[in-house]
XYZ file of C-alpha atoms in Angstrom:
189
model
C 30.695 31.507 51.601
C 29.989 28.509 49.374
C 27.651 28.859 46.388
C 26.677 26.421 43.647
C 28.534 26.776 40.350
C 25.432 27.761 38.353
C 25.037 30.880 40.571
C 28.535 32.211 39.792
C 28.356 35.476 37.805
C 30.788 37.670 35.899
C 32.733 39.853 38.339
C 32.446 37.436 41.295
C 35.646 36.645 43.179
C 36.091 32.955 43.946
C 38.693 31.038 45.907
C 39.895 28.139 43.768
C 41.120 24.747 45.058
C 44.738 25.968 44.649
C 44.133 28.608 47.355
C 44.360 31.583 44.968
C 41.697 34.201 44.332
C 40.210 34.457 40.841
C 37.879 37.018 39.279
C 35.197 35.487 37.057
C 35.403 36.770 33.467
C 32.449 34.711 32.203
C 30.235 31.906 33.481
C 28.053 29.886 31.152
C 25.807 26.942 32.036
C 25.199 24.074 29.610
C 22.165 21.804 29.865
C 22.588 18.894 27.437
C 19.634 16.641 26.628
C 21.485 13.692 28.140
C 24.139 13.803 30.777
C 25.045 16.143 33.578
C 24.497 19.910 33.289
C 27.774 21.804 33.617
C 28.965 25.368 34.177
C 32.035 26.653 32.304
C 33.826 29.396 34.247
C 36.565 31.525 32.658
C 38.563 33.354 35.303
C 41.729 35.389 35.908
C 44.072 34.866 38.872
C 44.321 38.109 40.841
C 47.934 37.622 41.904
C 49.504 37.432 38.441
C 46.753 37.816 35.830
C 46.927 34.241 34.462
C 43.661 33.174 32.837
C 42.168 29.727 33.252
C 38.975 27.914 32.415
C 37.275 25.369 34.696
C 34.199 23.223 34.136
C 32.039 22.317 37.150
C 28.856 20.304 37.530
C 26.144 22.942 38.026
C 25.394 21.620 41.527
C 29.058 21.599 42.688
C 29.963 24.097 45.397
C 32.611 26.779 44.889
C 34.027 29.097 47.543
C 33.131 32.746 46.984
C 35.770 35.013 48.537
C 34.678 37.676 50.985
C 35.104 40.933 49.143
C 33.496 44.231 49.965
C 31.368 45.737 47.188
C 31.410 49.532 47.434
C 29.820 52.306 45.386
C 32.247 54.476 43.434
C 31.980 57.190 40.784
C 34.299 57.156 37.780
C 36.404 60.338 37.517
C 39.069 60.035 34.784
C 41.761 57.866 33.157
C 45.480 58.612 32.981
C 48.773 56.746 32.599
C 48.437 55.090 36.014
C 44.971 53.641 35.389
C 41.377 54.651 36.050
C 40.546 56.901 38.988
C 37.350 56.326 40.983
C 35.971 58.190 43.986
C 34.230 56.506 46.911
C 30.713 57.983 47.135
C 30.670 57.759 50.945
C 34.025 59.177 52.071
C 35.321 60.831 48.847
C 38.499 58.726 48.953
C 40.058 58.154 45.515
C 41.203 54.772 44.209
C 43.264 54.073 41.085
C 42.284 50.850 39.321
C 44.747 49.347 36.800
C 43.741 48.607 33.190
C 43.929 44.819 33.626
C 41.175 44.900 36.294
C 38.823 46.959 34.090
C 39.713 45.226 30.811
C 37.469 45.741 27.796
C 34.803 47.369 29.965
C 36.845 50.577 29.983
C 35.122 51.619 26.738
C 31.852 52.053 28.658
C 33.257 54.302 31.401
C 31.793 57.802 31.340
C 32.658 60.671 33.684
C 30.496 60.537 36.806
C 29.264 56.971 36.093
C 28.246 55.043 39.223
C 30.034 51.675 39.462
C 30.506 48.989 42.087
C 34.120 48.094 42.858
C 34.906 44.839 44.652
C 37.559 45.580 47.270
C 39.750 42.802 48.727
C 42.400 43.746 51.319
C 42.176 47.416 50.270
C 42.730 46.702 46.560
C 40.095 46.921 43.807
C 39.913 43.471 42.179
C 36.766 43.706 40.033
C 34.230 46.191 38.682
C 30.502 46.010 37.998
C 29.223 48.561 35.510
C 25.606 49.677 35.205
C 23.626 47.168 33.129
C 22.812 49.794 30.486
C 24.606 52.846 29.115
C 23.496 55.526 26.672
C 25.775 56.090 23.679
C 25.577 58.201 20.524
C 25.876 56.782 17.003
C 28.665 58.599 15.136
C 28.890 56.434 12.030
C 26.462 54.053 10.276
C 24.854 53.424 6.921
C 22.210 56.001 5.968
C 18.533 55.425 6.727
C 16.708 54.085 3.678
C 13.117 55.275 3.268
C 10.633 52.415 3.468
C 13.062 50.118 5.219
C 11.337 48.442 8.144
C 12.775 47.331 11.438
C 12.831 43.676 10.441
C 15.429 41.224 11.640
C 18.122 42.880 9.526
C 20.539 44.881 11.639
C 23.411 47.088 10.459
C 26.738 47.930 12.121
C 27.113 51.307 13.827
C 30.124 52.952 15.451
C 29.441 54.580 18.811
C 31.023 57.718 20.330
C 33.169 55.503 22.604
C 34.613 53.538 19.660
C 32.543 50.359 20.099
C 30.658 48.743 17.243
C 27.033 47.784 17.890
C 24.485 46.156 15.587
C 21.454 48.491 15.356
C 18.076 48.382 13.560
C 17.916 49.950 10.074
C 15.977 53.063 11.238
C 18.817 54.255 13.551
C 20.866 57.061 11.991
C 23.934 59.138 12.823
C 23.436 61.366 15.885
C 20.839 59.066 17.471
C 21.387 58.243 21.146
C 20.762 54.581 21.966
C 20.792 52.341 25.047
C 23.330 49.470 24.982
C 23.689 46.495 27.347
C 27.193 46.523 28.878
C 27.193 42.757 29.421
C 27.106 41.723 25.759
C 27.310 44.987 23.764
C 23.806 44.728 22.255
C 21.259 47.379 21.238
C 18.247 47.741 23.558
C 16.287 50.822 22.437
C 16.479 54.487 21.497
C 17.411 56.687 24.436
C 14.474 58.598 25.889
C 16.508 61.706 26.778
C-alpha cells in the first residue's frame, strides 16, 4: 500500500527502494517559507538493525509494508527479551530489546500494546499514548510558587526524568505522553 511521506508515523513499517523492510523511528515534516516541504524519516532496517535517515518531498509516495497489527498484553521481561501475550488466543511472543528500544521504560505489567507482526515475527510496538507514573524524586514544593512556565526535573518510578510543574511533589501520580516524555496532568486515580 502506497502512502504519501507526510503520513508516515513512528512505528510504521515501510519497504524502501532497496527492497528491505524498515521500521520508522521518527518522522518529521518541514515546511519552509520558500521551497518544497520535506519529510525527514529516521528508520531502522529490520534484517540487521542498521539505522538510516531519508528525506522525501512530503507528497512523494512510499511503500508501506503489509504487517498485521495485533493486540497484546505485556507480561514480563527476562534475559531473552520482553514477553507479551496475544489477547485473542493467549499465545505468548518474546520481543527482543532492539525492537522495543527506549520505550521499554514505559512497559508496565498488564499494559495493552499493539505489536506489528510480519511473517510471524514482532517488528514494531505501539504503546498507549499516555501512561501514569509516580514521582519518586524532585525538588520540594515551595509555598506560594505558582504553576508558571517554570518547570522542574522529576525522577519517575520507572527511572525516566520528566519536567513537571512546580506544584508536583514526591509521591504524586502524573500522566506522561509516551511519544515525547512530557507531563500532561495529575493522575485522576
